[in-house]
Amino acid sequence: MTFSARTYLDFERPLAELDSKIDDLITLQDKDDSVDVGKEITQLRDKSDAQLATIYKALGPWEKTKVARHPQRPHFSQYAQRLLTDYVPLSGDRKFGDDDALLGGTANFRGRGVVVMGHEKGKDTDSRLKHNFGMANPEGYRKAVRLMELAERFSLPIISFVDTAGAYPGRGAEERGQAEAIARSIDAGLAARVPFISVISGEGGSGGAVAIATADHVMMLEHSIYSVISPEGCASILWRDSARAEDAAKAMKITAQDLKALGVIDQIIREPLGGAHRDVAAAVRTVGDHIESTLVRLSDMTAKELIVARRAKFLNIGRSLLT
Amino acid sequence: MNWLSKLTPPGVKNIFSKRDTPDNLWVKCPKSGEMVFHSDLIEALHVTPAGHHMRIGPDLRFSYTFDSGDFEQVAIPTVAQDPLKFKDDKKYTDRLKAARTKTGDRDAMSIGVGKVEGLDCVVLVQNFGFMGGSLGMAAGEGFITAAQTAIARKMPLIIFTAAGGARMQEGALSLMQMPRTTIAVQQLREAGLPYIVVLTDPTTGGVTASYAMLGDVHLAEPEALICFAGPRVIEQTIREKLPEGFQRSEYLKAKGMIDQVVARGELRETLGKLLSVLMRRPRDHDAVLKIA
């Protein structure tokens, strides 16, 4: 990807200027071999990297929300494409329909059979509409239950990728029992007698996220968020002003760092410098490495041990804060 | 419960206790606008002549549910208070304080153990009057405690749900109550004990999307709002008006999400019938309430 094709977030502006200068120099060099701007380019790149490191070290909850929602952040399809072989997408809830907002299927992951699932937001207007921006209807959660049961029947570990603003708040979703579908998915995930790993890769929005995140090991990418309601939603309820989302993002403690400290998640996965969207290949590889080592650890446990430990882990959330 | 409330019949207590007595003795029916005399309202279990089921807190609910109004209250373990140090226009701790003063309760869940038509049961009441009944760590712990009490005493669990959703002031710790309460439901199932959900107005958000939709049987009071996303959120999303009765009890029954819509006056009998079959024990047909 060339720098100019990149989407810059507002707090990345200083970087955009540097990068466009670098672009100009590269174009200049390509046009005319006699000009040697290699040194300038290296200098500017160093400066740009330093700037990037400074910006990303200081990201607040609201900036992280923007990074988590970055259109070029790796989505489920990229994880599936880069980490899986023999992936067969499975569709439908066998009750009403299919849901492209929540995808999944069987695959091999680094030599092991697994069941994978995840929210897919899409990457351009057409695919975003197709995937309903990653906001699942009841059919998505009922498909998730189907997949979890399939995993159990064939003793395959479950890997889920969470990336949703939340379950879809639509008329049809309500008519077809959105609440019941989410509740059943939480239930199935907690009851699954196989290793279950969740990666919160972007936005972990509310019930629609936790529906597929009741795992033995819940990991969050360094700049992803996980919250009970979107910052905008929280702001519009508390201040009747969704423009105060930044305040809400701060108040709700939605970052991986905060949630690790509160004991809500188990692990933080480092992202490449400047966020997962700057080096998708490296980001996906790192996530794969952590999934692999966790799978190795969990595969030693019996079904009973998994259930006991999973329940104890969730029941202990919050209690661990009592001093 | 203090010694006074133990000695006083619940009906009497309800009339005199600060938390349930309205400022004047006439209450306006939100449905018809009719003024109803307070003692008549108690007689009618807080159902107005127009059939409107008024929202009620744990004290009234217990006295409208248990035989002779007798029950034992079970304490809920304390939870970490305000771990996020949450503040909007007010501090979360101040909001909690105000809600505690208003209701006399520690949080939104109260547990009572008693009999319904002679059948022992644990009853959990979620109080919409306490910060919108919102599901936070204390309410989650309340649910878990109720389930564990039921398991320890081999009794069924009945919950009356009422909530505006999750307690935002506790962030993701509030969200985590969805899996935590679900674990408690699973433990009830493993113990072979019935878990009956009575959905009351309103039951929404993460509460509906966890324990409220995982019952062996789902009952609902008439015309209660029951949903995941609230009507306003949906109207904003789809930009159209929703039909009359959308997301109300009767609509959910038609959509297959609940088993029966039961008027408050008939709830005890329905619960008694269900429990006698599920628990294989005879009902006490002569058991009555003791109100006012």
Coordinates of C-alpha atoms in Angstrom, one line a residue:
Chain A
M1 CA 0.0 0.0 0.0
T2 CA 1.3 3.5 -0.8
F3 CA 1.1 6.0 1.9
S4 CA -1.4 8.2 0.0
A5 CA -3.9 5.3 -0.1
R6 CA -4.0 5.3 3.7
T7 CA -6.8 6.7 5.8
Y8 CA -5.4 9.1 8.4
L9 CA -7.1 9.6 11.7
D10 CA -7.4 13.2 12.9
F11 CA -4.7 12.8 15.5
E12 CA -2.4 11.3 12.8
R13 CA -2.4 14.6 10.8
P14 CA 1.2 15.5 11.4
L15 CA 2.2 12.1 10.1
A16 CA 0.1 12.6 6.9
E17 CA 2.2 15.6 6.0
L18 CA 5.5 13.8 6.5
D19 CA 4.3 10.8 4.6
S20 CA 3.1 12.8 1.7
K21 CA 6.5 14.5 1.5
I22 CA 8.1 11.1 1.5
D23 CA 5.7 10.1 -1.3
D24 CA 6.7 13.2 -3.3
L25 CA 10.4 12.4 -3.0
I26 CA 9.9 8.8 -4.1
T27 CA 7.9 10.0 -7.1
L28 CA 10.7 12.4 -7.9
Q29 CA 13.3 9.7 -7.6
D30 CA 11.3 7.3 -9.8
K31 CA 11.0 10.0 -12.5
D32 CA 14.6 11.0 -12.6
D33 CA 17.4 8.6 -11.7
S34 CA 20.0 11.3 -11.5
V35 CA 18.5 12.8 -8.3
D36 CA 19.5 11.1 -5.2
V37 CA 17.1 11.8 -2.4
G38 CA 17.7 8.5 -0.6
K39 CA 19.2 10.2 2.4
E40 CA 16.3 12.6 2.7
I41 CA 13.8 9.8 2.4
T42 CA 15.5 7.8 5.2
Q43 CA 15.6 10.9 7.4
L44 CA 12.0 11.6 6.8
R45 CA 11.0 8.0 7.5
D46 CA 12.9 8.0 10.8
K47 CA 11.2 11.2 11.7
S48 CA 7.8 9.7 10.7
D49 CA 8.5 6.5 12.7
A50 CA 9.4 8.5 15.7
Q51 CA 6.3 10.7 15.4
L52 CA 4.2 7.5 15.0
A53 CA 5.7 6.0 18.1
T54 CA 5.1 9.2 20.1
I55 CA 1.5 9.4 18.9
Y56 CA 0.6 5.8 19.5
K57 CA 2.3 5.7 22.9
A58 CA -0.1 8.4 24.1
L59 CA -3.4 7.2 22.6
G60 CA -6.3 7.9 24.9
P61 CA -9.5 5.9 25.0
W62 CA -11.2 8.0 22.3
E63 CA -8.2 7.8 19.9
K64 CA -8.1 4.0 20.5
T65 CA -11.8 3.9 19.6
K66 CA -10.9 5.4 16.3
V67 CA -8.1 3.0 15.7
A68 CA -10.3 0.1 16.7
R69 CA -12.8 1.3 14.0
H70 CA -10.1 2.1 11.4
P71 CA -11.4 1.0 8.0
Q72 CA -8.1 -0.7 7.2
R73 CA -7.8 -2.6 10.4
P74 CA -7.7 -6.3 9.8
H75 CA -11.1 -7.9 9.9
F76 CA -12.3 -11.5 10.2
S77 CA -11.9 -12.2 6.5
Q78 CA -8.2 -11.2 6.6
Y79 CA -7.5 -13.3 9.7
A80 CA -9.3 -16.2 8.0
Q81 CA -7.4 -15.7 4.8
R82 CA -4.0 -15.4 6.4
L83 CA -4.2 -17.9 9.3
L84 CA -6.4 -20.7 8.0
T85 CA -6.2 -23.5 5.5
D86 CA -9.0 -25.6 4.2
Y87 CA -11.5 -23.0 5.5
V88 CA -15.1 -23.9 4.6
P89 CA -17.5 -21.1 5.5
L90 CA -20.7 -22.6 6.9
S91 CA -24.0 -20.6 6.6
G92 CA -27.4 -20.4 8.1
D93 CA -29.1 -20.9 11.4
R94 CA -31.3 -23.7 10.1
K95 CA -34.3 -21.8 11.5
F96 CA -34.8 -18.6 9.5
G97 CA -31.8 -17.5 7.4
D98 CA -28.2 -16.6 7.2
D99 CA -26.3 -13.6 8.4
D100 CA -23.3 -12.1 6.7
A101 CA -22.4 -10.0 9.7
L102 CA -21.2 -13.0 11.6
L103 CA -19.2 -15.5 9.6
G104 CA -17.7 -18.9 10.5
G105 CA -16.8 -22.4 9.5
T106 CA -14.4 -25.2 9.8
A107 CA -10.7 -24.9 9.0
N108 CA -7.2 -26.0 9.8
F109 CA -5.1 -23.6 11.8
R110 CA -1.4 -24.4 11.9
G111 CA -2.0 -28.1 11.7
R112 CA -5.1 -28.3 14.0
G113 CA -8.7 -28.6 13.1
V114 CA -10.7 -25.7 14.5
V115 CA -14.1 -24.0 14.3
V116 CA -13.8 -20.3 13.7
M117 CA -16.3 -17.5 13.8
G118 CA -16.2 -13.7 13.8
H119 CA -18.0 -10.5 13.0
E120 CA -17.2 -9.1 9.6
K121 CA -17.6 -5.4 9.0
G122 CA -16.6 -5.3 5.3
K123 CA -14.0 -3.1 3.7
D124 CA -15.8 -0.9 1.2
T125 CA -19.4 0.4 0.7
D126 CA -20.7 -2.7 -1.0
S127 CA -19.2 -5.2 1.4
R128 CA -20.1 -3.1 4.4
L129 CA -23.7 -3.2 3.3
K130 CA -23.5 -6.9 2.6
H131 CA -22.1 -7.5 6.1
N132 CA -24.5 -5.0 7.7
F133 CA -21.4 -3.2 9.1
G134 CA -20.7 -6.2 11.4
M135 CA -23.9 -5.8 13.3
A136 CA -25.5 -9.3 13.5
N137 CA -29.1 -10.2 13.5
P138 CA -30.5 -13.2 15.6
E139 CA -29.6 -15.5 12.7
G140 CA -25.9 -14.7 13.2
Y141 CA -26.0 -15.7 16.9
R142 CA -28.0 -18.8 16.2
K143 CA -25.4 -19.7 13.6
A144 CA -22.8 -19.2 16.2
V145 CA -24.6 -21.6 18.5
R146 CA -24.7 -24.1 15.7
L147 CA -21.0 -23.7 15.1
M148 CA -20.2 -24.1 18.8
E149 CA -22.3 -27.3 19.0
L150 CA -20.5 -28.6 15.9
A151 CA -17.2 -27.9 17.5
E152 CA -18.2 -29.8 20.6
R153 CA -19.5 -32.8 18.6
F154 CA -16.2 -33.2 16.9
S155 CA -14.0 -32.1 19.7
L156 CA -12.6 -29.1 17.8
P157 CA -11.4 -25.9 19.6
I158 CA -13.4 -22.7 19.0
I159 CA -11.7 -19.5 17.9
S160 CA -13.8 -16.3 17.7
F161 CA -12.9 -12.9 16.4
V162 CA -15.0 -10.1 17.9
D163 CA -15.4 -6.9 16.0
T164 CA -18.8 -5.3 16.2
A165 CA -20.4 -2.0 17.2
G166 CA -23.1 -4.2 18.7
A167 CA -26.0 -6.5 17.7
Y168 CA -28.3 -4.9 15.1
P169 CA -31.0 -2.8 16.7
G170 CA -33.6 -3.4 13.9
R171 CA -37.3 -4.2 13.8
G172 CA -36.8 -7.7 12.3
A173 CA -34.0 -8.4 14.8
E174 CA -36.4 -7.7 17.7
E175 CA -39.3 -9.7 16.0
R176 CA -37.1 -12.7 15.7
G177 CA -35.7 -12.6 19.2
Q178 CA -32.4 -10.8 19.2
A179 CA -32.2 -11.0 23.0
E180 CA -32.9 -14.7 23.1
A181 CA -30.4 -15.4 20.4
I182 CA -27.7 -13.5 22.2
A183 CA -28.5 -15.2 25.5
R184 CA -28.4 -18.7 23.9
S185 CA -25.0 -17.9 22.3
I186 CA -23.6 -16.8 25.7
D187 CA -25.0 -20.0 27.2
A188 CA -23.6 -22.2 24.4
G189 CA -20.1 -20.6 24.6
L190 CA -19.9 -21.1 28.4
A191 CA -21.1 -24.7 28.1
A192 CA -18.8 -25.7 25.2
R193 CA -16.8 -28.7 26.3
V194 CA -13.8 -27.8 24.1
P195 CA -11.1 -25.1 24.3
F196 CA -12.5 -21.7 23.4
I197 CA -10.4 -18.7 22.5
S198 CA -11.6 -15.2 21.8
V199 CA -9.8 -12.4 20.1
I200 CA -11.3 -8.9 20.4
S201 CA -9.7 -7.6 17.3
G202 CA -11.5 -4.2 16.9
E203 CA -14.7 -3.1 18.5
G204 CA -16.2 -5.3 21.3
G205 CA -19.6 -3.7 21.4
S206 CA -21.9 -4.8 24.2
G207 CA -24.1 -7.9 24.2
G208 CA -23.4 -8.5 20.5
A209 CA -19.7 -8.9 21.4
V210 CA -19.9 -10.9 24.6
A211 CA -22.3 -13.4 22.8
I212 CA -19.2 -14.9 21.2
A213 CA -16.6 -14.0 23.8
T214 CA -17.3 -16.2 26.8
A215 CA -14.0 -18.0 26.2
D216 CA -11.4 -19.7 28.3
H217 CA -8.9 -17.1 27.1
V218 CA -10.0 -13.7 26.0
M219 CA -7.3 -11.6 24.2
M220 CA -7.6 -8.0 23.1
L221 CA -5.4 -6.3 20.5
E222 CA -3.5 -3.4 22.0
H223 CA -5.7 -0.7 20.4
S224 CA -9.0 -2.5 20.4
I225 CA -11.9 -1.6 22.7
Y226 CA -14.5 -3.6 24.7
S227 CA -17.5 -1.9 26.3
V228 CA -21.0 -2.3 27.6
I229 CA -22.4 0.4 25.3
S230 CA -20.8 2.5 22.5
P231 CA -19.2 5.7 23.7
E232 CA -21.8 7.6 21.6
G233 CA -24.6 5.6 23.1
C234 CA -23.4 6.2 26.6
A235 CA -23.0 9.9 26.0
S236 CA -26.5 10.3 24.6
I237 CA -27.9 8.6 27.6
L238 CA -25.8 10.3 30.3
W239 CA -25.5 13.7 28.8
R240 CA -28.2 13.6 26.1
D241 CA -25.5 14.5 23.7
S242 CA -23.7 11.9 21.6
A243 CA -21.0 14.5 20.8
R244 CA -19.6 13.9 24.3
A245 CA -18.5 10.4 23.3
E246 CA -15.0 11.2 24.1
D247 CA -15.9 11.8 27.7
A248 CA -17.9 8.6 27.8
A249 CA -15.0 6.6 26.3
K250 CA -12.8 7.9 29.1
A251 CA -15.3 7.2 31.8
M252 CA -16.2 3.7 30.8
K253 CA -12.7 2.2 30.8
I254 CA -12.9 0.5 27.4
T255 CA -9.2 0.0 26.5
A256 CA -7.4 -3.3 26.6
Q257 CA -5.0 -1.8 29.2
D258 CA -7.9 -0.8 31.6
L259 CA -9.7 -4.1 31.1
K260 CA -6.7 -6.2 31.8
A261 CA -6.2 -4.2 35.0
L262 CA -9.8 -4.8 35.9
G263 CA -9.5 -8.5 35.3
V264 CA -12.1 -8.5 32.5
I265 CA -9.7 -9.9 29.8
D266 CA -6.8 -12.3 30.0
Q267 CA -4.2 -10.9 27.7
I268 CA -3.2 -8.0 25.6
I269 CA -1.7 -8.6 22.1
R270 CA 0.8 -6.0 20.9
E271 CA 0.2 -4.4 17.6
P272 CA 2.7 -3.2 15.1
L273 CA 4.0 0.3 15.5
G274 CA 1.1 2.7 14.5
G275 CA -1.6 0.0 14.9
A276 CA -2.6 -3.2 13.2
H277 CA -3.8 -1.4 10.0
R278 CA -0.2 -0.2 9.3
D279 CA 1.1 -3.8 9.0
V280 CA -1.7 -6.2 8.6
A281 CA 0.5 -9.2 7.8
A282 CA 2.5 -8.7 11.0
A283 CA -0.5 -8.0 13.1
V284 CA -2.3 -11.1 11.9
R285 CA 0.8 -13.3 12.4
T286 CA 1.2 -12.1 16.0
V287 CA -2.4 -12.9 16.7
G288 CA -1.9 -16.3 15.2
D289 CA 1.1 -16.9 17.4
H290 CA -0.8 -16.1 20.5
I291 CA -3.8 -18.3 19.5
E292 CA -1.4 -21.1 18.8
S293 CA 0.4 -21.0 22.1
T294 CA -2.9 -20.7 24.0
L295 CA -4.3 -23.7 22.1
V296 CA -1.3 -25.7 23.0
R297 CA -1.9 -24.9 26.7
L298 CA -5.6 -25.5 26.6
S299 CA -5.4 -28.8 24.7
D300 CA -3.9 -30.4 27.8
M301 CA -7.1 -29.8 29.8
T302 CA -10.0 -32.2 29.9
A303 CA -13.5 -31.0 29.1
K304 CA -14.4 -30.9 32.7
E305 CA -11.3 -28.9 33.7
L306 CA -12.1 -26.4 31.0
I307 CA -15.6 -25.8 32.2
V308 CA -14.6 -25.6 35.8
A309 CA -11.8 -23.1 35.0
R310 CA -14.0 -21.1 32.6
R311 CA -16.8 -20.7 35.1
A312 CA -14.4 -19.8 37.9
K313 CA -12.7 -17.2 35.7
F314 CA -16.0 -15.4 34.9
L315 CA -17.4 -15.7 38.4
N316 CA -14.2 -14.2 39.8
I317 CA -14.5 -11.1 37.5
G318 CA -15.3 -8.2 39.8
R319 CA -14.8 -10.2 43.0
S320 CA -11.1 -9.9 42.5
L321 CA -11.5 -6.1 42.9
L322 CA -12.8 -6.5 46.5
T323 CA -10.0 -5.7 48.9
Chain B
M1 CA -35.2 -6.9 57.6
N2 CA -35.3 -5.3 61.0
W3 CA -37.3 -6.7 63.9
L4 CA -40.2 -4.3 63.3
S5 CA -40.8 -5.4 59.8
K6 CA -40.6 -9.0 60.8
L7 CA -43.3 -8.5 63.4
T8 CA -45.5 -6.3 61.3
P9 CA -47.7 -8.0 58.7
P10 CA -46.3 -7.0 55.3
G11 CA -49.5 -5.3 54.3
V12 CA -49.4 -3.0 57.3
K13 CA -45.7 -2.4 56.7
N14 CA -46.4 -1.5 53.1
I15 CA -48.9 1.1 54.1
F16 CA -46.6 2.7 56.6
S17 CA -43.2 2.2 55.2
K18 CA -41.7 5.3 53.7
R19 CA -40.5 3.8 50.5
D20 CA -43.8 2.6 49.1
T21 CA -46.2 5.3 50.4
P22 CA -47.0 7.9 47.8
D23 CA -46.9 11.5 48.6
N24 CA -50.7 11.6 48.7
L25 CA -53.2 8.8 49.0
W26 CA -54.4 9.1 45.4
V27 CA -52.4 7.6 42.6
K28 CA -52.9 8.5 39.0
C29 CA -53.2 5.5 36.6
P30 CA -50.7 6.1 33.8
K31 CA -52.9 4.4 31.3
S32 CA -56.3 6.0 31.9
G33 CA -55.4 9.0 34.0
E34 CA -58.0 7.9 36.6
M35 CA -57.2 8.6 40.2
V36 CA -57.1 5.5 42.3
F37 CA -57.2 5.4 46.1
H38 CA -54.0 4.0 47.5
S39 CA -55.6 1.3 49.7
D40 CA -57.7 0.2 46.7
L41 CA -54.5 -0.1 44.7
I42 CA -52.9 -2.3 47.3
E43 CA -56.1 -4.5 47.4
A44 CA -55.7 -4.8 43.6
L45 CA -52.0 -5.7 43.8
H46 CA -51.2 -2.4 42.2
V47 CA -53.2 -3.0 39.1
T48 CA -55.4 -0.1 38.3
P49 CA -59.1 -0.5 37.3
A50 CA -57.9 0.1 33.7
G51 CA -55.7 -3.0 34.0
H52 CA -52.4 -1.1 34.1
H53 CA -49.8 -3.1 36.0
M54 CA -47.9 -0.5 38.0
R55 CA -44.2 -1.0 38.5
I56 CA -43.6 -2.3 42.0
G57 CA -40.4 -2.8 44.1
P58 CA -39.3 -5.8 46.1
D59 CA -41.4 -5.2 49.3
L60 CA -44.7 -5.1 47.5
R61 CA -43.7 -7.9 45.1
F62 CA -42.8 -10.2 48.0
S63 CA -46.0 -9.4 49.8
Y64 CA -48.0 -10.0 46.6
T65 CA -46.2 -13.3 45.9
F66 CA -45.6 -15.2 49.1
D67 CA -48.3 -17.1 51.1
S68 CA -49.4 -15.0 54.0
G69 CA -46.8 -12.5 53.0
D70 CA -44.2 -14.5 55.0
F71 CA -40.6 -14.7 53.7
E72 CA -37.0 -14.7 54.8
Q73 CA -34.8 -12.2 53.2
V74 CA -31.4 -13.4 52.0
A75 CA -28.4 -11.1 52.1
I76 CA -26.4 -10.4 49.0
P77 CA -22.6 -10.2 49.3
T78 CA -21.1 -6.8 49.0
V79 CA -19.2 -5.9 45.8
A80 CA -16.5 -3.5 44.9
Q81 CA -18.0 -0.1 44.9
D82 CA -17.3 2.2 41.9
P83 CA -14.1 0.6 40.6
L84 CA -14.1 2.8 37.5
K85 CA -14.4 6.0 39.7
F86 CA -17.2 6.9 37.3
K87 CA -18.5 10.4 37.0
D88 CA -20.9 12.1 34.6
D89 CA -22.8 15.1 35.8
K90 CA -22.9 13.4 39.2
K91 CA -20.5 10.9 40.8
Y92 CA -21.7 7.3 40.5
T93 CA -21.2 6.9 44.3
D94 CA -23.7 9.8 44.8
R95 CA -26.2 8.2 42.5
L96 CA -25.9 5.0 44.4
K97 CA -26.3 6.9 47.7
A98 CA -29.5 8.6 46.4
A99 CA -30.9 5.3 45.2
R100 CA -30.2 3.6 48.5
T101 CA -31.9 6.4 50.4
K102 CA -34.9 6.3 48.0
T103 CA -35.4 2.5 48.1
G104 CA -33.9 1.5 51.4
D105 CA -32.1 -1.3 49.5
R106 CA -28.4 -1.7 48.8
D107 CA -28.9 -2.3 45.1
A108 CA -31.4 -3.4 42.5
M109 CA -31.9 -7.1 43.5
S110 CA -33.6 -8.5 46.5
I111 CA -33.9 -12.1 47.5
G112 CA -36.8 -13.7 49.5
V113 CA -37.3 -17.3 50.4
G114 CA -40.9 -18.4 51.1
K115 CA -43.9 -20.4 49.9
V116 CA -46.1 -19.9 46.9
E117 CA -49.3 -22.0 47.2
G118 CA -47.4 -24.0 49.8
L119 CA -44.5 -24.7 47.5
D120 CA -41.0 -23.5 48.7
C121 CA -39.2 -21.2 46.4
V122 CA -36.5 -18.6 46.1
V123 CA -37.9 -15.3 44.6
L124 CA -35.6 -12.7 43.2
V125 CA -36.9 -9.3 42.5
Q126 CA -35.2 -6.7 40.3
N127 CA -36.2 -3.2 41.3
F128 CA -36.7 -0.7 38.4
G129 CA -36.9 2.0 41.1
F130 CA -33.2 1.4 41.9
M131 CA -31.2 3.1 39.1
G132 CA -33.6 1.7 36.5
G133 CA -33.0 -1.8 37.8
S134 CA -29.7 -1.7 36.0
L135 CA -27.5 -4.8 35.9
G136 CA -24.2 -4.1 37.6
M137 CA -21.9 -6.2 39.8
A138 CA -24.3 -6.1 42.8
A139 CA -27.3 -7.2 40.8
G140 CA -25.2 -9.9 39.1
E141 CA -24.0 -11.1 42.5
G142 CA -27.7 -11.0 43.7
F143 CA -28.7 -13.3 40.8
I144 CA -25.8 -15.7 41.6
T145 CA -26.7 -15.7 45.3
A146 CA -30.3 -16.4 44.6
A147 CA -29.4 -19.4 42.3
Q148 CA -27.0 -20.8 44.9
T149 CA -29.6 -20.4 47.6
A150 CA -32.0 -22.3 45.4
I151 CA -29.5 -25.0 44.8
A152 CA -28.4 -25.3 48.5
R153 CA -32.1 -25.6 49.6
K154 CA -33.2 -27.6 46.5
M155 CA -35.8 -25.0 45.7
P156 CA -36.9 -23.5 42.3
L157 CA -35.9 -20.0 41.4
I158 CA -38.4 -17.4 40.3
I159 CA -37.2 -14.1 39.1
F160 CA -39.2 -10.9 38.4
T161 CA -37.1 -9.0 35.9
A162 CA -37.2 -5.2 35.4
A163 CA -34.3 -3.2 34.0
G164 CA -33.4 -0.5 31.7
G165 CA -30.3 -2.6 30.8
A166 CA -26.7 -2.7 31.9
R167 CA -25.3 -0.3 34.5
M168 CA -23.1 1.9 32.3
Q169 CA -21.3 3.3 35.3
E170 CA -19.6 -0.1 35.8
G171 CA -18.5 -0.4 32.2
A172 CA -17.4 -3.8 31.0
L173 CA -17.7 -5.1 34.5
S174 CA -21.5 -4.7 34.0
L175 CA -21.3 -6.4 30.7
M176 CA -19.6 -9.4 32.4
Q177 CA -22.8 -10.0 34.4
M178 CA -24.3 -11.5 31.3
P179 CA -22.0 -14.5 31.3
R180 CA -21.8 -14.6 35.1
T181 CA -25.6 -14.9 35.6
T182 CA -25.7 -17.4 32.7
I183 CA -23.3 -19.6 34.6
A184 CA -25.7 -19.5 37.6
V185 CA -28.6 -20.5 35.3
Q186 CA -26.5 -23.5 34.1
Q187 CA -25.9 -24.5 37.6
L188 CA -29.6 -24.5 38.4
R189 CA -30.2 -26.7 35.3
E190 CA -27.5 -29.1 36.4
A191 CA -29.2 -29.3 39.9
G192 CA -32.4 -30.1 38.1
L193 CA -34.3 -27.2 39.6
P194 CA -36.9 -25.1 37.7
Y195 CA -35.9 -21.5 36.8
I196 CA -39.0 -19.4 36.1
V197 CA -38.7 -15.9 34.6
V198 CA -41.5 -13.4 35.1
L199 CA -40.9 -10.5 32.8
T200 CA -42.2 -7.2 34.1
D201 CA -42.3 -3.7 32.7
P202 CA -39.7 -2.9 31.5
T203 CA -37.1 -5.6 30.8
T204 CA -34.5 -4.5 28.2
G205 CA -31.0 -4.7 27.0
G206 CA -28.4 -7.0 28.5
V207 CA -30.9 -8.3 31.0
T208 CA -33.2 -9.6 28.3
A209 CA -30.2 -10.9 26.4
S210 CA -29.0 -13.1 29.3
Y211 CA -30.9 -14.5 32.2
A212 CA -34.3 -13.1 31.3
M213 CA -34.4 -15.3 28.2
L214 CA -32.9 -18.4 29.6
G215 CA -35.8 -19.6 31.8
D216 CA -37.4 -23.0 31.7
V217 CA -40.7 -21.1 31.5
H218 CA -41.2 -17.4 30.6
L219 CA -44.2 -15.6 32.0
A220 CA -44.9 -11.9 31.5
E221 CA -47.2 -9.3 33.1
P222 CA -49.6 -7.7 30.6
E223 CA -48.3 -4.9 28.3
A224 CA -44.7 -5.0 29.7
L225 CA -42.0 -3.6 27.4
I226 CA -39.7 -6.5 26.7
C227 CA -36.9 -6.0 24.2
F228 CA -33.2 -6.0 23.5
A229 CA -32.9 -2.6 21.8
G230 CA -35.5 -0.1 22.9
P231 CA -38.1 1.4 20.6
R232 CA -36.5 4.8 20.4
V233 CA -33.1 3.3 19.3
I234 CA -34.9 1.2 16.6
E235 CA -36.9 4.2 15.4
Q236 CA -33.7 6.1 15.0
T237 CA -32.0 3.3 13.2
I238 CA -34.8 2.4 10.7
R239 CA -36.4 5.9 10.6
E240 CA -39.9 4.7 10.8
K241 CA -42.6 4.6 13.5
L242 CA -43.1 1.3 15.2
P243 CA -46.5 -0.2 15.4
E244 CA -48.7 -0.1 18.5
G245 CA -47.9 -2.9 20.9
F246 CA -44.4 -3.6 19.4
Q247 CA -42.2 -5.3 21.9
R248 CA -45.0 -5.6 24.5
S249 CA -45.7 -8.9 26.3
E250 CA -48.6 -9.9 24.0
Y251 CA -46.4 -9.3 21.0
L252 CA -43.6 -11.4 22.4
K253 CA -46.0 -14.2 23.1
A254 CA -47.2 -14.1 19.5
K255 CA -43.5 -14.2 18.4
G256 CA -42.9 -17.3 20.5
M257 CA -40.6 -15.7 23.1
I258 CA -42.7 -16.2 26.1
D259 CA -45.1 -18.9 27.3
Q260 CA -47.9 -16.9 28.8
V261 CA -49.1 -13.4 29.6
V262 CA -50.4 -13.5 33.2
A263 CA -52.2 -10.8 35.1
R264 CA -50.7 -10.1 38.4
G265 CA -53.7 -11.4 40.3
E266 CA -53.3 -14.8 38.6
L267 CA -49.6 -15.1 38.9
R268 CA -49.5 -17.0 42.2
E269 CA -51.9 -19.6 40.8
T270 CA -49.9 -20.0 37.6
L271 CA -46.6 -20.3 39.5
G272 CA -48.2 -22.8 41.9
K273 CA -49.4 -25.0 39.1
L274 CA -46.1 -24.9 37.3
L275 CA -44.1 -25.6 40.4
S276 CA -46.3 -28.4 41.7
V277 CA -45.7 -30.3 38.4
L278 CA -42.0 -29.4 38.0
M279 CA -41.2 -30.1 41.7
R280 CA -43.7 -33.0 41.9
R281 CA -45.4 -31.7 45.0
P282 CA -49.0 -30.8 45.8
R283 CA -50.2 -27.2 45.8
D284 CA -51.9 -25.7 48.8
H285 CA -55.1 -24.4 47.3
D286 CA -56.0 -22.6 50.6
A287 CA -52.9 -20.6 50.8
V288 CA -53.7 -16.9 50.5
L289 CA -51.9 -13.5 50.5
K290 CA -52.1 -11.2 53.5
I291 CA -52.4 -7.7 52.2
A292 CA -53.6 -4.7 54.0

